[in-house]
Amino acid sequence: MGKLNDLFTESINTPETFWAEAARGIEWNKTWDKILDNSRPPFSQWFAGATLNTCYNAVDRHVAQGRGAQTAIIYDSPVTDTIRKISYAELQDQVARFAGVLQGQGVSKGDTVIIYMPMIPEAAVAMLACARIGAVHSVVFGGFAANELALRIDHAQPKVLVTASGAIEGKKILAYKPLVDRAIELSSHQPEHCIVFQRDFVQAELRPGRDLDWQALASAASPVDCVSVAATDPLYILYTSGTTGMPKGVMRDNGGHAVALHWSMKNIYDIDAGDVFWSASDVGWVVGHSYIVYGPLLKGATTIIYEGKPIGTPDAGAFWRVISEHRVKALFTAPTAFRAIKKEDPQGELIKKYDLSSFEALYLAGERLDPDTYHWACGLLQIPVIDHWWQTETGWAIVANCRGIEEMPVKAGSPTRPVPGFDVRVLDNEGKEAPAGQEGNIVIKLPLPPGTLATLWRNEERFVKSYMTAFPGYYETSDGGYIDKDGYVFVMGRMDDVINIAGHRLSTGAMEEVISTHQDIAECAVIGVDDQLKGQQPVGLFVLKAGVERDPEEIKTELVKMVREAIGPIACFRQSSPVARLPKTRSGKILRGTMRSIANGKEYRMPSTIDDSTSLDEINTTLKGMGYPR
Ligand code: COA
Ligand code: AMP
């Protein structure tokens, strides 16, 4: 473990030297005055004084270095029966023209642009075009409803919204435009223009004056060049679920982000320029930002934009087909995808049809990798299966088996050891460091390395309160777990009301806010229960207002509809039940953690502050009636 240990120690003891070396992987217009500016704690600024352009580094420089003919993006869409390859030179042309389109609509440095797109190359083109002119993009995942999009429009205040006419989700055709129209109706901020990429299978109606046709604009636009931005200028805002209905707008800068992602491609994923890297996620999530778009392109690798599912498009052999057809070297996805494949094809019969000789490693993240899925994937693939732990906030892996530096032995259930740059500790609730093996709050000692969140967009106060206050001097991850005597980190789950459904991060608090607006409901709690396929699923428990005598089945159906309409289908809210009362502390705090333990069959201690211990009996019976614990 010599090399990894040395690098890790250097990254913690002398971060400036470590990251100055890593920064050589990026082309700067001007180098920094200060590598790490810590003059305003708890904020850290990396590469202060430097200037660069992220799009130049991800696209143009590969063309300038003579690799314009190499494939940058493979668009593989089983749902539309399309495979399209885009070279770096073609990507440069498309991005430069779309940057011209944005500029033509008045978008310039510092303006925000919301991108609400399915998994098509134009989503990446739009993101890179923003980066090219210094505009700040905010990509919103397509599975969110109009209301969630409206929240983000109001907060990000985009000058322009970029979308597509629709998507095919599995076998369903989804029209995006009615949803976008509704979101703009709901929001107080009005984007000046909406640029729509029309797809063959669904035509969007364009509102004269506001809506513009992508294809028409792009064919008439002149390409524009990259502008120089400060390393500390914002590249993007990505909203992620917090504990309330208002998501957190994670802000990523340009310089630190480019350095960290470029470094991670080789050192974590062992990917070089020219290799094919596939991240089967969605551009709407952080994995899509970092490892479908920016990471692989900054490295000069080939990335795959896959518009399909692990199963059903057309079968559970879909991943093996893509890997063999495009000679994929490494795949990154969520454990749920593997659980879905395992459910359909437990013996792995379909894999036998494909040549997977190019495939060197599987990377999994987004939720806990349970040992069963880990062992199944190892047995099936006979290649390294790497669990790694990270968050939207960090933008890249906190804990991973850094194969590009030195491969470590795996302990099932642990993503291995902290990545260079991340000083991971476990603290008890009083802020004292926990001994090896003892569970507590996983935190990261400041400063966070480059590429992590710089702040929350237009909300420094929430940034400080959410992440930097509970344990002064440390970033609070809100994950619980422990570090064993060999330094392996075990991440056991969130300590807050954020849940992970199929690798997607959602807030039970946001669901509660929706449910509590139901006219017949006095109060409610939504808890995450363990699920064999999706990791977790939400379950709602609600108390009816006095005198309400409606059929609870009707109310339950209404709640499903409400959550679907307010948050989106991705919340997967399907199960709820009425209860006479919710268990609470004497000060009125709902005991969600205790209910979660009951639902998941975990041991729990009767909280000493409970108001009325018999309230838990009803919860036990109700959850049992719903089939929990499973
Ligand atoms: N746009 C619109 N709707 C979407 C969507 C999108 N981009 N993505 C999902 N949805 C909808 C689905 O259609 C489904 O709607 P329904 O209730 O009408 O059926 C709902 O949101 C839930 O979707 P999902 O969780 O994907 O469930 P599923 O049953 O359709 O598929 C899996 C199950 C396991 C195949 C799927 O969850 C999966 O591929 N998981 C991999 C996870 C992953 O890649 N995570 C990325 C983070 S790294
Ligand atoms: P997101 O911000 O959507 O990437 O979700 C981040 C959360 O997902 C983390 O805080 C963890 O709770 C969970 N998570 C991500 N990767 C892992 C992993 N490898 N092991 C355990 N939990 C994970």
XYZ file of C-alpha atoms and ligand atoms in Angstrom:
701
model
C 0.000 0.000 0.000
C 3.012 2.258 -0.343
C 2.110 4.406 -3.314
C -1.471 5.080 -2.284
C -0.422 5.813 1.294
C 2.257 8.251 0.178
C -0.085 10.103 -2.146
C -2.823 10.200 0.453
C -0.461 11.545 3.113
C 0.872 14.199 0.753
C -2.668 15.253 -0.205
C -3.546 15.826 3.449
C -0.281 17.271 4.750
C 0.582 19.489 1.791
C -2.584 19.851 -0.268
C -1.157 22.826 -2.159
C 1.733 20.783 -3.568
C -0.484 17.821 -4.328
C -3.101 19.806 -6.256
C -0.553 21.991 -8.028
C 0.819 18.793 -9.521
C -2.682 17.563 -10.465
C -3.465 20.982 -12.005
C -0.868 20.273 -14.703
C -3.528 18.114 -16.366
C -5.508 21.254 -17.223
C -4.712 24.072 -19.654
C -4.957 27.419 -17.927
C -5.208 30.827 -19.539
C -3.513 32.260 -16.464
C -2.144 30.320 -13.514
C -3.226 30.960 -9.958
C -2.073 33.552 -7.462
C -2.913 31.204 -4.626
C -3.659 27.496 -4.843
C -5.812 27.402 -1.743
C -7.395 30.532 -0.381
C -8.748 29.839 3.079
C -9.056 33.459 4.133
C -12.830 33.238 4.666
C -13.526 30.035 6.577
C -15.415 27.773 6.228
C -15.295 28.656 2.505
C -12.278 27.451 0.531
C -11.315 28.723 -2.896
C -9.069 26.628 -5.075
C -6.787 28.123 -7.724
C -7.709 31.704 -6.830
C -6.615 34.171 -9.473
C -6.362 31.561 -12.245
C -8.421 31.668 -15.434
C -9.427 28.900 -17.836
C -12.349 27.561 -19.815
C -13.827 24.183 -18.902
C -15.290 23.597 -22.379
C -11.916 24.316 -23.976
C -10.342 21.692 -21.740
C -13.120 19.149 -22.394
C -13.409 19.618 -26.141
C -11.232 22.087 -28.069
C -7.883 21.117 -26.653
C -8.279 17.523 -27.824
C -8.934 18.817 -31.332
C -5.936 21.172 -31.029
C -3.812 18.206 -29.961
C -4.721 16.331 -33.161
C -7.406 14.040 -31.795
C -10.364 15.699 -33.526
C -11.307 12.496 -35.345
C -11.540 10.448 -32.156
C -15.058 9.663 -30.956
C -16.035 11.879 -28.059
C -19.633 10.698 -27.580
C -21.398 7.491 -28.528
C -25.137 7.962 -28.388
C -26.686 4.533 -27.905
C -30.460 4.595 -27.728
C -32.215 1.246 -27.806
C -35.520 3.047 -27.255
C -35.215 4.878 -30.596
C -33.050 2.220 -32.238
C -30.204 4.683 -32.799
C -26.437 4.557 -32.500
C -24.615 7.775 -33.387
C -20.945 8.617 -32.937
C -19.773 12.194 -32.522
C -16.070 12.976 -32.920
C -14.308 15.639 -30.868
C -14.180 17.880 -33.975
C -17.923 17.460 -34.546
C -18.621 18.057 -30.879
C -16.548 21.242 -31.010
C -18.588 22.477 -33.962
C -21.945 21.620 -32.350
C -21.018 23.149 -29.017
C -19.560 26.308 -30.581
C -22.726 26.769 -32.653
C -25.046 26.184 -29.751
C -22.972 28.637 -27.721
C -23.685 31.042 -30.603
C -27.395 30.257 -30.272
C -27.322 31.046 -26.551
C -25.363 34.213 -27.114
C -27.874 35.201 -29.796
C -30.587 34.976 -27.137
C -28.685 37.335 -24.883
C -27.034 34.744 -22.637
C -23.620 35.828 -21.445
C -21.084 35.148 -18.703
C -22.734 34.680 -15.313
C -26.264 34.187 -16.661
C -28.059 30.999 -15.711
C -29.606 28.465 -18.091
C -31.868 25.585 -17.063
C -31.502 22.383 -19.055
C -34.380 19.886 -18.866
C -33.402 17.187 -21.331
C -33.550 13.439 -21.835
C -30.458 11.329 -22.438
C -29.519 12.662 -25.857
C -26.163 14.177 -26.920
C -27.796 17.610 -27.169
C -28.011 17.634 -23.364
C -24.203 17.499 -23.183
C -23.927 20.000 -26.033
C -26.100 22.458 -24.116
C -24.056 22.010 -20.913
C -20.741 22.484 -22.701
C -22.093 25.466 -24.653
C -22.929 27.171 -21.361
C -19.428 26.449 -20.064
C -17.989 27.825 -23.304
C -19.509 31.274 -22.760
C -19.244 31.308 -18.974
C -22.979 30.817 -18.425
C -24.023 28.728 -15.436
C -26.140 25.690 -16.230
C -28.584 23.950 -13.999
C -29.681 20.574 -15.308
C -32.967 19.235 -13.953
C -33.680 15.499 -14.063
C -36.536 14.554 -16.414
C -38.335 12.439 -13.811
C -39.191 15.522 -11.738
C -42.649 17.033 -12.050
C -43.541 20.566 -13.203
C -43.669 21.829 -9.637
C -40.069 20.751 -8.919
C -38.929 22.332 -12.179
C -40.763 25.527 -11.198
C -38.961 25.635 -7.820
C -35.638 25.466 -9.636
C -36.672 28.089 -12.213
C -37.581 30.471 -9.416
C -34.361 29.865 -7.560
C -31.896 29.746 -10.469
C -33.680 32.527 -12.422
C -32.592 31.321 -15.872
C -32.515 33.659 -18.827
C -33.162 30.686 -21.118
C -34.562 27.197 -20.598
C -33.352 24.439 -22.925
C -35.489 21.351 -23.382
C -36.551 18.642 -25.816
C -39.993 17.734 -27.076
C -39.912 14.495 -25.145
C -38.340 11.219 -24.144
C -38.966 7.515 -24.256
C -38.816 6.077 -20.761
C -38.632 2.332 -21.091
C -41.582 1.833 -23.394
C -43.526 5.023 -22.583
C -43.413 8.149 -24.708
C -43.273 11.204 -22.472
C -43.993 14.685 -23.812
C -41.752 17.159 -21.966
C -43.138 20.409 -23.346
C -46.538 20.434 -21.575
C -44.651 19.889 -18.343
C -42.223 22.718 -19.104
C -45.135 25.020 -20.014
C -46.815 24.171 -16.734
C -43.603 24.797 -14.771
C -43.205 28.227 -16.364
C -46.844 28.955 -15.522
C -46.194 27.995 -11.894
C -42.972 29.972 -11.472
C -42.787 33.679 -10.760
C -39.554 34.038 -12.674
C -40.101 33.823 -16.434
C -37.247 32.698 -18.690
C -37.075 34.952 -21.744
C -36.833 32.013 -24.114
C -37.348 28.313 -24.233
C -35.212 26.480 -26.814
C -36.774 23.174 -27.819
C -35.045 20.247 -29.491
C -37.763 18.512 -31.510
C -37.619 14.731 -31.608
C -39.224 12.622 -34.363
C -41.661 10.763 -32.167
C -43.182 13.729 -30.344
C -43.619 17.277 -31.615
C -43.745 20.136 -29.138
C -46.009 23.060 -29.730
C -43.983 26.272 -29.727
C -45.410 29.450 -28.226
C -44.669 32.316 -30.599
C -42.265 34.853 -29.177
C -41.064 32.704 -26.288
C -40.281 29.272 -27.725
C -37.596 28.672 -30.314
C -36.631 25.654 -32.379
C -33.160 24.279 -31.573
C -32.496 22.862 -35.039
C -33.495 26.058 -36.865
C -31.400 28.257 -34.585
C -28.350 25.971 -34.649
C -28.229 25.738 -38.433
C -28.276 29.523 -38.714
C -25.860 30.229 -35.830
C -22.209 31.157 -36.083
C -19.765 29.305 -33.866
C -18.379 31.265 -30.917
C -15.116 30.813 -29.085
C -14.414 29.935 -25.457
C -14.345 32.831 -23.010
C -11.918 32.945 -20.142
C -13.484 32.610 -16.709
C -12.041 32.704 -13.210
C -11.255 29.304 -11.688
C -13.596 30.291 -8.878
C -16.467 31.333 -11.167
C -19.508 29.043 -11.116
C -19.725 26.320 -13.758
C -23.019 24.856 -12.700
C -25.733 24.608 -10.078
C -27.154 21.175 -9.371
C -30.151 20.972 -7.091
C -30.243 18.039 -4.728
C -32.672 16.878 -2.071
C -32.265 18.198 1.419
C -34.473 17.577 4.402
C -37.144 20.051 3.285
C -39.123 20.612 0.101
C -36.678 23.302 -1.043
C -33.755 21.530 -2.705
C -30.174 22.638 -2.186
C -28.439 24.306 -5.139
C -24.943 22.864 -5.035
C -22.562 25.277 -6.774
C -19.499 23.929 -8.528
C -16.651 26.145 -9.683
C -14.639 25.833 -12.905
C -10.999 25.378 -11.897
C -11.152 22.963 -8.976
C -13.781 20.918 -10.769
C -11.686 20.509 -13.919
C -8.571 19.554 -11.945
C -10.323 17.057 -9.666
C -12.336 15.316 -12.374
C -9.365 15.075 -14.719
C -7.274 13.606 -11.890
C -10.010 11.151 -10.902
C -10.338 9.619 -14.365
C -6.899 8.023 -14.248
C -6.393 7.600 -10.545
C -9.804 6.234 -9.579
C -11.155 4.783 -12.823
C -7.853 3.987 -14.582
C -9.068 5.695 -17.755
C -6.718 7.275 -20.291
C -7.422 9.412 -23.347
C -8.988 7.223 -26.033
C -10.501 4.670 -23.623
C -14.250 4.075 -23.649
C -15.919 4.916 -20.342
C -19.608 4.359 -19.754
C -21.589 5.831 -16.948
C -25.123 4.434 -17.097
C -26.804 7.227 -15.194
C -28.603 10.387 -16.285
C -27.287 13.880 -16.984
C -29.775 15.131 -14.397
C -27.797 13.574 -11.536
C -24.311 14.372 -10.300
C -22.982 11.092 -11.710
C -24.131 12.260 -15.121
C -22.513 15.680 -14.729
C -19.192 14.309 -13.539
C -18.881 11.000 -15.353
C -21.051 11.140 -18.451
C -20.036 14.650 -19.463
C -17.152 16.439 -17.788
C -14.804 13.735 -16.436
C -14.430 11.546 -19.547
C -14.295 14.538 -21.896
C -11.728 16.413 -19.795
C -9.612 13.268 -20.044
C -10.121 12.941 -23.814
C -11.859 9.588 -23.422
C -14.978 8.397 -25.249
C -18.183 8.636 -23.257
C -21.484 6.858 -23.868
C -24.862 8.548 -23.642
C -27.228 5.620 -23.166
C -30.939 6.213 -23.525
C -32.247 2.975 -22.098
C -32.616 0.927 -18.958
C -30.705 -2.045 -17.570
C -33.717 -4.251 -18.233
C -36.568 -4.116 -20.716
C -34.678 -2.258 -23.453
C -34.995 -4.924 -24.705
C -33.854 -7.344 -21.966
C -31.489 -7.883 -19.044
C -28.597 -8.311 -21.504
C -28.747 -4.614 -22.510
C -25.626 -3.638 -20.530
C -23.610 -6.532 -21.940
C -24.654 -5.571 -25.482
C -23.470 -1.969 -25.016
C -20.178 -3.036 -23.417
C -19.345 -5.469 -26.198
C -20.558 -3.288 -29.066
C -18.570 -0.218 -28.007
C -15.609 -1.950 -26.364
C -16.281 -0.362 -22.979
C -13.333 -0.467 -20.560
C -15.162 0.577 -17.399
C -18.836 0.872 -16.497
C -20.212 3.024 -13.698
C -23.779 2.495 -12.502
C -25.911 2.110 -9.375
C -26.262 -1.220 -7.509
C -30.016 -1.094 -8.260
C -29.282 -1.648 -11.924
C -27.415 -4.842 -11.040
C -30.177 -5.979 -8.691
C -32.656 -5.460 -11.541
C -30.497 -7.521 -13.922
C -30.039 -10.221 -11.279
C -33.797 -10.449 -10.745
C -34.455 -11.000 -14.459
C -31.459 -13.166 -15.261
C -30.212 -14.697 -11.989
C -27.923 -17.208 -13.685
C -26.435 -14.602 -16.021
C -27.445 -16.534 -19.146
C -27.584 -13.418 -21.326
C -23.990 -12.427 -20.668
C -22.819 -15.537 -22.507
C -23.999 -14.053 -25.819
C -21.482 -11.200 -25.701
C -17.744 -10.651 -25.948
C -16.822 -8.668 -22.857
C -13.058 -8.894 -23.331
C -12.650 -5.092 -23.270
C -14.371 -4.790 -19.876
C -11.874 -4.264 -17.047
C -13.811 -2.972 -14.057
C -17.287 -2.221 -12.769
C -17.828 0.834 -10.553
C -20.935 1.138 -8.393
C -22.200 4.098 -6.360
C -25.257 6.117 -5.470
C -26.419 3.863 -2.655
C -24.973 1.192 -0.390
C -23.610 -1.797 -2.281
C -25.040 -4.726 -0.358
C -22.687 -7.704 -0.064
C -25.135 -10.019 -1.954
C -25.127 -7.820 -5.045
C -21.362 -7.360 -4.742
C -20.741 -11.126 -4.679
C -23.210 -11.769 -7.497
C -21.561 -9.153 -9.749
C -18.054 -10.474 -8.946
C -19.064 -14.050 -9.709
C -20.734 -13.081 -12.947
C -18.135 -10.704 -14.341
C -14.859 -12.029 -12.911
C -13.402 -8.528 -12.939
C -12.896 -5.999 -10.109
C -16.176 -4.662 -8.746
C -15.491 -1.325 -7.113
C -17.890 0.272 -4.668
C -17.274 3.977 -4.156
C -19.009 6.507 -1.979
C -19.777 10.096 -2.838
C -22.487 12.738 -2.924
C -23.816 15.484 -5.155
C -22.028 17.896 -2.839
C -18.579 16.362 -3.275
C -18.901 15.866 -7.046
C -16.477 12.947 -7.050
C -15.587 9.993 -4.867
C -14.755 10.497 -1.194
C -13.941 6.842 -0.577
C -12.921 4.424 -3.333
C -10.545 1.724 -4.354
C -8.186 3.857 -6.460
C -7.287 1.242 -9.064
C -5.338 3.755 -11.122
C -2.936 4.257 -8.200
C -2.917 0.906 -6.460
C -5.633 -1.695 -6.148
C -6.550 -2.588 -2.578
C -8.092 -5.831 -1.335
C -11.869 -5.449 -1.075
C -13.953 -5.911 2.069
C -17.541 -6.500 0.989
C -19.771 -3.753 2.365
C -17.011 -1.109 2.328
C -16.107 1.255 -0.522
C -12.506 0.806 0.746
C -10.362 3.757 1.872
C -10.513 7.556 1.580
C -9.438 8.984 -1.760
C -6.450 11.375 -1.677
C -7.752 14.814 -0.743
C -10.475 13.594 1.621
C -9.550 13.477 5.328
C -12.440 11.286 6.460
C -13.207 10.926 10.165
C -16.030 9.505 12.285
C -17.266 11.665 15.148
C -19.748 10.932 17.901
C -22.636 13.340 18.494
C -20.456 15.415 20.828
C -17.839 15.841 18.116
C -15.307 13.435 19.657
C -13.488 11.110 17.284
C -14.944 7.601 17.459
C -12.579 4.675 17.973
C -12.095 2.183 15.097
C -15.207 0.127 14.485
C -17.588 2.450 16.314
C -20.435 3.961 14.309
C -20.945 7.711 14.230
C -21.218 10.703 11.938
C -18.948 10.532 8.918
C -17.313 13.920 8.394
C -14.482 15.321 6.290
C -11.868 17.514 7.910
C -11.578 20.874 6.140
C -10.424 21.932 3.657
C -12.424 19.900 1.199
C -10.391 19.112 -1.920
C -10.970 20.816 -5.295
C -14.134 19.906 -7.209
C -16.363 19.763 -4.136
C -19.175 22.234 -3.556
C -18.013 25.824 -3.300
C -21.260 26.969 -1.687
C -25.030 26.713 -2.109
C -26.284 28.959 -4.876
C -27.485 32.261 -3.484
C -27.597 30.760 -0.011
C -24.292 30.947 1.853
C -26.139 30.822 5.138
C -27.744 27.457 4.343
C -24.357 26.158 3.182
C -22.774 27.025 6.516
C -25.740 25.760 8.530
C -26.236 22.501 6.621
C -22.655 21.371 6.295
C -20.242 23.342 8.440
C -21.958 24.050 11.754
C -22.650 20.748 13.525
C -18.938 19.877 13.697
C -16.812 23.034 13.395
C -13.769 22.444 11.188
C -15.425 19.525 9.427
C -17.847 19.033 6.540
C -20.854 17.030 7.714
C -21.750 14.359 5.143
C -25.019 13.370 6.907
C -24.048 9.748 6.346
C -23.459 7.458 9.279
C -20.908 4.677 9.459
C -17.538 3.636 10.834
C -13.883 3.213 9.967
C -12.367 -0.160 10.812
C -8.889 -0.801 12.203
C -7.449 -1.076 8.674
C -8.802 2.337 7.700
C -11.674 0.944 5.599
C -14.774 3.117 5.671
C -18.206 1.497 6.038
C -21.087 3.777 5.030
C -24.275 2.556 6.651
C -26.871 5.142 5.582
C -28.163 8.667 5.936
C -28.623 10.200 9.375
C -31.203 12.685 8.037
C -34.501 12.422 6.175
C -32.931 11.900 2.779
C -33.579 8.513 1.189
C -32.128 6.695 -1.767
C -34.565 5.127 -4.195
C -32.896 3.237 -7.032
C -29.762 5.345 -6.517
C -31.844 8.524 -6.715
C -31.718 10.901 -3.790
C -35.091 12.082 -2.519
C -36.369 13.912 0.513
C -39.024 12.367 2.730
C -39.491 15.868 4.155
C -40.507 17.106 0.707
C -43.058 14.269 0.440
C -44.417 15.144 3.879
C -44.841 18.761 2.804
C -46.970 17.613 -0.138
C -49.079 15.164 1.889
C -49.751 17.661 4.640
C -51.512 19.914 2.128
C -54.247 17.261 1.738
C -57.476 18.724 3.096
C -58.274 15.697 5.265
C -54.864 15.173 6.812
C -53.822 16.608 10.163
C -50.230 15.384 10.174
C -48.004 12.799 8.575
C -44.598 11.185 8.453
C -42.821 9.600 5.516
C -40.112 7.065 6.262
C -37.684 5.146 4.067
C -38.105 1.384 4.258
C -35.644 -1.174 2.906
C -36.465 -2.532 -0.531
C -34.857 -5.510 -2.213
C -34.721 -3.927 -5.666
C -34.527 -0.182 -5.183
C -32.645 -0.059 -1.882
C -35.316 2.065 -0.239
C -38.951 2.995 -0.811
C -41.040 5.691 0.894
C -43.925 4.766 3.179
C -46.377 7.394 4.455
C -48.230 7.298 7.773
C -50.918 9.907 8.243
C -53.409 11.092 10.850
C -56.816 12.226 9.617
C -58.374 15.453 10.808
C -61.063 14.982 13.460
C -64.428 14.221 11.929
C -63.114 12.978 8.568
C -64.954 9.793 7.736
C -63.953 9.181 4.138
C -62.755 5.817 2.868
C -58.990 5.770 3.610
C -58.403 3.911 0.320
C -59.606 6.965 -1.582
C -57.323 9.220 0.411
C -54.378 6.909 -0.219
C -54.986 7.062 -3.976
C -55.164 10.848 -3.794
C -51.854 10.989 -1.953
C -50.116 8.893 -4.610
C -51.427 11.272 -7.260
C -50.431 14.364 -5.277
C -46.838 13.258 -4.702
C -46.528 12.185 -8.331
C -47.800 15.553 -9.506
C -45.800 17.655 -7.070
C -42.483 15.802 -7.010
C -42.659 13.337 -9.889
C -42.896 9.629 -10.653
C -39.300 9.215 -9.537
C -40.399 9.608 -5.887
C -42.012 6.152 -6.221
C -44.530 7.067 -3.520
C -47.096 4.264 -3.567
C -47.702 3.075 -0.002
C -49.364 4.796 2.919
C -51.676 4.093 5.812
C -53.798 6.037 8.295
C -52.877 5.855 11.993
C -54.658 7.282 15.019
C -51.526 9.208 16.070
C -47.836 9.455 15.357
C -45.258 8.620 18.039
C -43.654 11.790 19.351
C -41.279 13.075 21.965
C -42.679 15.155 24.785
C -41.557 18.254 22.902
C -43.597 17.162 19.868
C -40.853 15.826 17.579
C -42.071 12.918 15.456
C -39.986 9.795 16.100
C -39.204 8.983 12.476
C -35.991 7.125 13.311
C -37.806 4.748 15.671
C -40.520 4.087 13.072
C -37.816 3.448 10.475
C -36.202 0.876 12.756
C -39.543 -0.865 13.286
C -40.247 -0.964 9.539
C -36.801 -2.331 8.795
C -36.797 -4.919 11.562
C -33.887 -3.271 13.372
C -33.511 -3.243 17.099
C -34.461 0.027 18.710
C -34.434 1.521 22.150
C -37.625 3.056 23.486
C -36.732 6.778 23.437
C -36.697 8.069 27.021
C -38.349 11.276 25.813
C -41.346 9.527 24.219
C -44.660 11.147 24.988
C -46.737 7.970 25.008
C -45.052 4.635 24.431
C -48.281 2.897 23.390
C -48.280 4.961 20.177
C -45.523 2.660 18.936
C -47.784 -0.377 19.278
C -50.104 0.955 16.616
C -47.142 1.747 14.336
C -45.907 -1.815 14.803
C -49.313 -3.253 13.885
C -49.848 -0.881 10.945
C -46.447 -1.538 9.427
C -46.910 -5.281 9.933
C -50.209 -4.999 8.069
C -48.314 -3.358 5.205
C -45.832 -6.244 5.149
C -42.976 -4.584 7.127
C -40.419 -5.617 8.146
C -39.890 -7.758 5.050
N -38.093 10.963 -17.082
C -39.383 10.771 -16.724
N -39.784 9.787 -15.898
C -38.828 8.990 -15.389
C -37.473 9.142 -15.705
C -37.114 10.187 -16.593
N -35.860 10.408 -16.929
N -36.775 8.191 -15.042
C -37.673 7.464 -14.362
N -38.911 7.943 -14.569
C -40.171 7.413 -14.044
C -40.360 5.974 -14.475
O -40.982 5.889 -15.743
C -41.263 5.424 -13.381
O -42.572 5.916 -13.614
P -43.880 5.018 -13.379
O -44.150 5.105 -11.910
O -44.901 5.723 -14.187
O -43.588 3.646 -13.848
C -40.757 6.151 -12.131
O -40.107 7.345 -12.623
C -39.770 5.350 -11.315
O -38.655 5.073 -12.147
P -37.502 4.023 -11.829
O -37.042 4.178 -10.421
O -36.470 4.151 -12.876
O -38.242 2.649 -11.817
P -38.538 1.603 -12.938
O -39.394 0.608 -12.276
O -39.006 2.259 -14.195
O -37.097 0.947 -13.232
C -34.912 0.145 -12.581
C -36.407 0.188 -12.257
C -34.198 -0.637 -11.494
C -34.693 -0.500 -13.916
C -34.406 1.592 -12.602
O -34.658 2.191 -11.374
C -32.938 1.746 -12.933
O -32.520 1.674 -14.060
N -32.099 1.973 -11.920
C -30.724 2.266 -12.102
C -30.467 3.449 -11.266
C -29.545 4.446 -11.842
O -29.054 4.381 -12.931
N -29.325 5.457 -11.022
C -28.521 6.579 -11.374
C -27.757 7.096 -10.233
S -26.054 6.575 -10.350
P -26.393 11.750 -4.267
O -26.119 13.097 -3.734
O -27.653 11.652 -5.042
O -25.219 11.203 -5.025
O -26.604 10.807 -3.010
C -25.600 10.746 -2.047
C -25.953 9.756 -0.984
O -26.071 8.456 -1.553
C -24.869 9.630 0.049
O -24.966 10.613 1.048
C -25.102 8.228 0.574
O -26.126 8.204 1.531
C -25.551 7.478 -0.654
N -24.423 6.788 -1.298
C -23.818 7.116 -2.444
N -22.859 6.230 -2.748
C -22.839 5.315 -1.754
C -22.049 4.141 -1.474
N -21.117 3.723 -2.307
N -22.310 3.476 -0.326
C -23.264 3.886 0.533
N -24.036 4.968 0.303
C -23.837 5.673 -0.818
